[in-house]
């Protein structure tokens, strides 16, 4: 099987599974593959949003039913849960939509939201909105990155010989400096 066949058979499933816990790297690659024509834009976004939403829903339920036990078991989550809880008191809708964009709160955020008094229906609707926004932005970033990378590689091919000569010159200078310093240190000893 070649890359195109693998992506057409397993690409959307990989996006869905990868989006459950992490996502950004997988979605950036998905956008790149959309640019290359191996995947379609809308199905990639829908798979990513579905996986991201499912992951957050699972974390929400963990927080709702096992939150205190989780914090006792994983005390490193406690500061993140407290931070999310403070933010929830002031801006709950914004936090629920944007928690997936907040560094360090991708898992702890939905757990903290589950531990709060936020109703399940409200969380699921705002989580869906956040997942769609997130998936659209990250897949689009990968798509734009694909365009930029293609332009960069096209330009690089034109200057390959010059780049190779410059790289060899830099390597020669670095080696000469290293040998000179080594030689001076050996004379001083």
Short mmCIF file of C-alpha atoms in Angstrom, two decimals, residues 36-179:
data_model
loop_
_atom_site.label_atom_id
_atom_site.label_comp_id
_atom_site.label_asym_id
_atom_site.label_seq_id
_atom_site.Cartn_x
_atom_site.Cartn_y
_atom_site.Cartn_z
CA UNK A 36 -1.98 17.44 -1.09
CA UNK A 37 -5.39 16.06 -2.15
CA UNK A 38 -5.25 12.85 -0.10
CA UNK A 39 -8.10 13.85 2.25
CA UNK A 40 -11.15 16.11 1.99
CA UNK A 41 -11.47 19.29 4.07
CA UNK A 42 -14.98 18.93 5.54
CA UNK A 43 -14.75 15.23 6.51
CA UNK A 44 -11.37 15.95 8.14
CA UNK A 45 -12.91 18.74 10.22
CA UNK A 46 -15.92 16.63 11.18
CA UNK A 47 -13.75 13.66 12.24
CA UNK A 48 -11.48 15.96 14.24
CA UNK A 49 -14.38 17.74 15.91
CA UNK A 50 -16.02 14.40 16.72
CA UNK A 51 -12.85 13.00 18.27
CA UNK A 52 -12.09 16.19 20.18
CA UNK A 53 -15.64 16.38 21.46
CA UNK A 54 -15.65 12.72 22.53
CA UNK A 55 -12.37 13.14 24.40
CA UNK A 56 -13.69 16.18 26.25
CA UNK A 57 -16.99 14.43 27.03
CA UNK A 58 -15.10 11.50 28.53
CA UNK A 59 -13.02 13.89 30.66
CA UNK A 60 -16.21 15.74 31.68
CA UNK A 61 -17.75 12.46 32.88
CA UNK A 62 -14.53 11.53 34.68
CA UNK A 63 -14.71 14.85 36.50
CA UNK A 64 -18.41 14.54 37.21
CA UNK A 65 -18.26 11.03 38.69
CA UNK A 66 -14.64 10.48 39.77
CA UNK A 67 -13.19 14.00 40.11
CA UNK A 68 -12.15 13.96 43.74
CA UNK A 69 -10.61 10.50 43.42
CA UNK A 70 -8.70 11.58 40.31
CA UNK A 71 -7.24 14.58 42.10
CA UNK A 72 -6.22 12.40 45.04
CA UNK A 73 -4.61 9.95 42.62
CA UNK A 74 -3.02 12.60 40.33
CA UNK A 75 -2.21 15.62 42.54
CA UNK A 76 -0.54 17.44 39.62
CA UNK A 77 -4.04 17.98 38.18
CA UNK A 78 -5.14 19.95 41.25
CA UNK A 79 -3.63 23.37 40.32
CA UNK A 80 -5.01 23.11 36.77
CA UNK A 81 -8.44 22.12 38.05
CA UNK A 82 -8.43 25.04 40.51
CA UNK A 83 -7.39 27.45 37.74
CA UNK A 84 -10.16 26.20 35.47
CA UNK A 85 -12.68 26.42 38.30
CA UNK A 86 -11.73 30.07 39.01
CA UNK A 87 -12.10 30.91 35.32
CA UNK A 88 -15.45 29.08 35.15
CA UNK A 89 -16.91 31.30 37.86
CA UNK A 90 -16.32 34.37 35.69
CA UNK A 91 -16.68 33.22 32.08
CA UNK A 92 -18.19 29.72 31.92
CA UNK A 93 -19.38 29.76 28.30
CA UNK A 94 -16.09 31.16 26.99
CA UNK A 95 -14.10 28.67 29.07
CA UNK A 96 -16.08 25.68 27.84
CA UNK A 97 -15.69 26.74 24.20
CA UNK A 98 -12.04 27.71 24.55
CA UNK A 99 -10.62 25.20 27.04
CA UNK A 100 -9.10 23.12 24.24
CA UNK A 101 -7.03 26.14 23.20
CA UNK A 102 -5.58 26.70 26.69
CA UNK A 103 -2.15 25.20 27.18
CA UNK A 104 -2.09 22.62 29.96
CA UNK A 105 -5.85 22.42 30.32
CA UNK A 106 -6.74 20.09 27.44
CA UNK A 107 -7.54 17.20 29.83
CA UNK A 108 -7.74 18.94 33.21
CA UNK A 109 -10.16 21.58 31.89
CA UNK A 110 -13.04 19.25 31.01
CA UNK A 111 -12.41 17.30 34.23
CA UNK A 112 -12.73 20.53 36.23
CA UNK A 113 -15.84 21.51 34.28
CA UNK A 114 -17.31 18.10 35.08
CA UNK A 115 -16.57 18.69 38.76
CA UNK A 116 -18.40 22.02 38.63
CA UNK A 117 -22.13 22.62 38.54
CA UNK A 118 -22.24 23.15 34.77
CA UNK A 119 -25.22 21.18 33.40
CA UNK A 120 -24.43 18.35 30.99
CA UNK A 121 -26.62 19.77 28.18
CA UNK A 122 -24.91 23.14 28.35
CA UNK A 123 -21.49 21.53 28.29
CA UNK A 124 -22.28 19.29 25.33
CA UNK A 125 -23.57 22.20 23.19
CA UNK A 126 -20.65 24.51 24.02
CA UNK A 127 -18.20 21.62 23.67
CA UNK A 128 -19.55 20.91 20.18
CA UNK A 129 -19.12 24.56 19.22
CA UNK A 130 -15.58 24.63 20.61
CA UNK A 131 -14.65 21.37 18.86
CA UNK A 132 -15.87 22.67 15.49
CA UNK A 133 -13.98 25.95 15.87
CA UNK A 134 -10.82 24.15 17.02
CA UNK A 135 -10.91 21.58 14.22
CA UNK A 136 -11.53 24.22 11.56
CA UNK A 137 -8.67 26.43 12.76
CA UNK A 138 -6.08 23.66 13.14
CA UNK A 139 -6.93 21.83 9.89
CA UNK A 140 -6.88 25.18 8.07
CA UNK A 141 -3.48 25.92 9.60
CA UNK A 142 -2.21 22.58 8.27
CA UNK A 143 -3.64 23.38 4.86
CA UNK A 144 -1.92 26.78 4.77
CA UNK A 145 1.26 25.15 6.06
CA UNK A 146 1.00 22.71 3.15
CA UNK A 147 0.82 25.58 0.67
CA UNK A 148 3.78 27.31 2.33
CA UNK A 149 5.82 24.13 2.51
CA UNK A 150 5.18 23.41 -1.17
CA UNK A 151 6.31 26.95 -2.10
CA UNK A 152 9.38 26.61 0.14
CA UNK A 153 10.39 23.27 -1.35
CA UNK A 154 9.88 24.60 -4.88
CA UNK A 155 12.11 27.58 -4.09
CA UNK A 156 14.61 25.33 -2.31
CA UNK A 157 14.95 23.08 -5.36
CA UNK A 158 16.02 26.10 -7.41
CA UNK A 159 18.81 26.91 -4.98
CA UNK A 160 19.88 23.41 -3.93
CA UNK A 161 23.42 23.71 -5.28
CA UNK A 162 23.99 27.08 -3.62
CA UNK A 163 22.53 25.81 -0.33
CA UNK A 164 24.78 22.74 -0.45
CA UNK A 165 27.91 24.89 -1.04
CA UNK A 166 26.91 27.26 1.80
CA UNK A 167 26.26 24.31 4.15
CA UNK A 168 29.67 22.79 3.30
CA UNK A 169 31.41 26.13 3.87
CA UNK A 170 29.71 26.56 7.25
CA UNK A 171 30.68 23.00 8.22
CA UNK A 172 34.30 23.63 7.14
CA UNK A 173 34.48 26.87 9.18
CA UNK A 174 32.98 25.19 12.26
CA UNK A 175 35.43 22.29 11.93
CA UNK A 176 38.40 24.66 11.48
CA UNK A 177 37.40 26.68 14.56
CA UNK A 178 36.95 23.50 16.59
CA UNK A 179 40.37 22.15 15.53
#
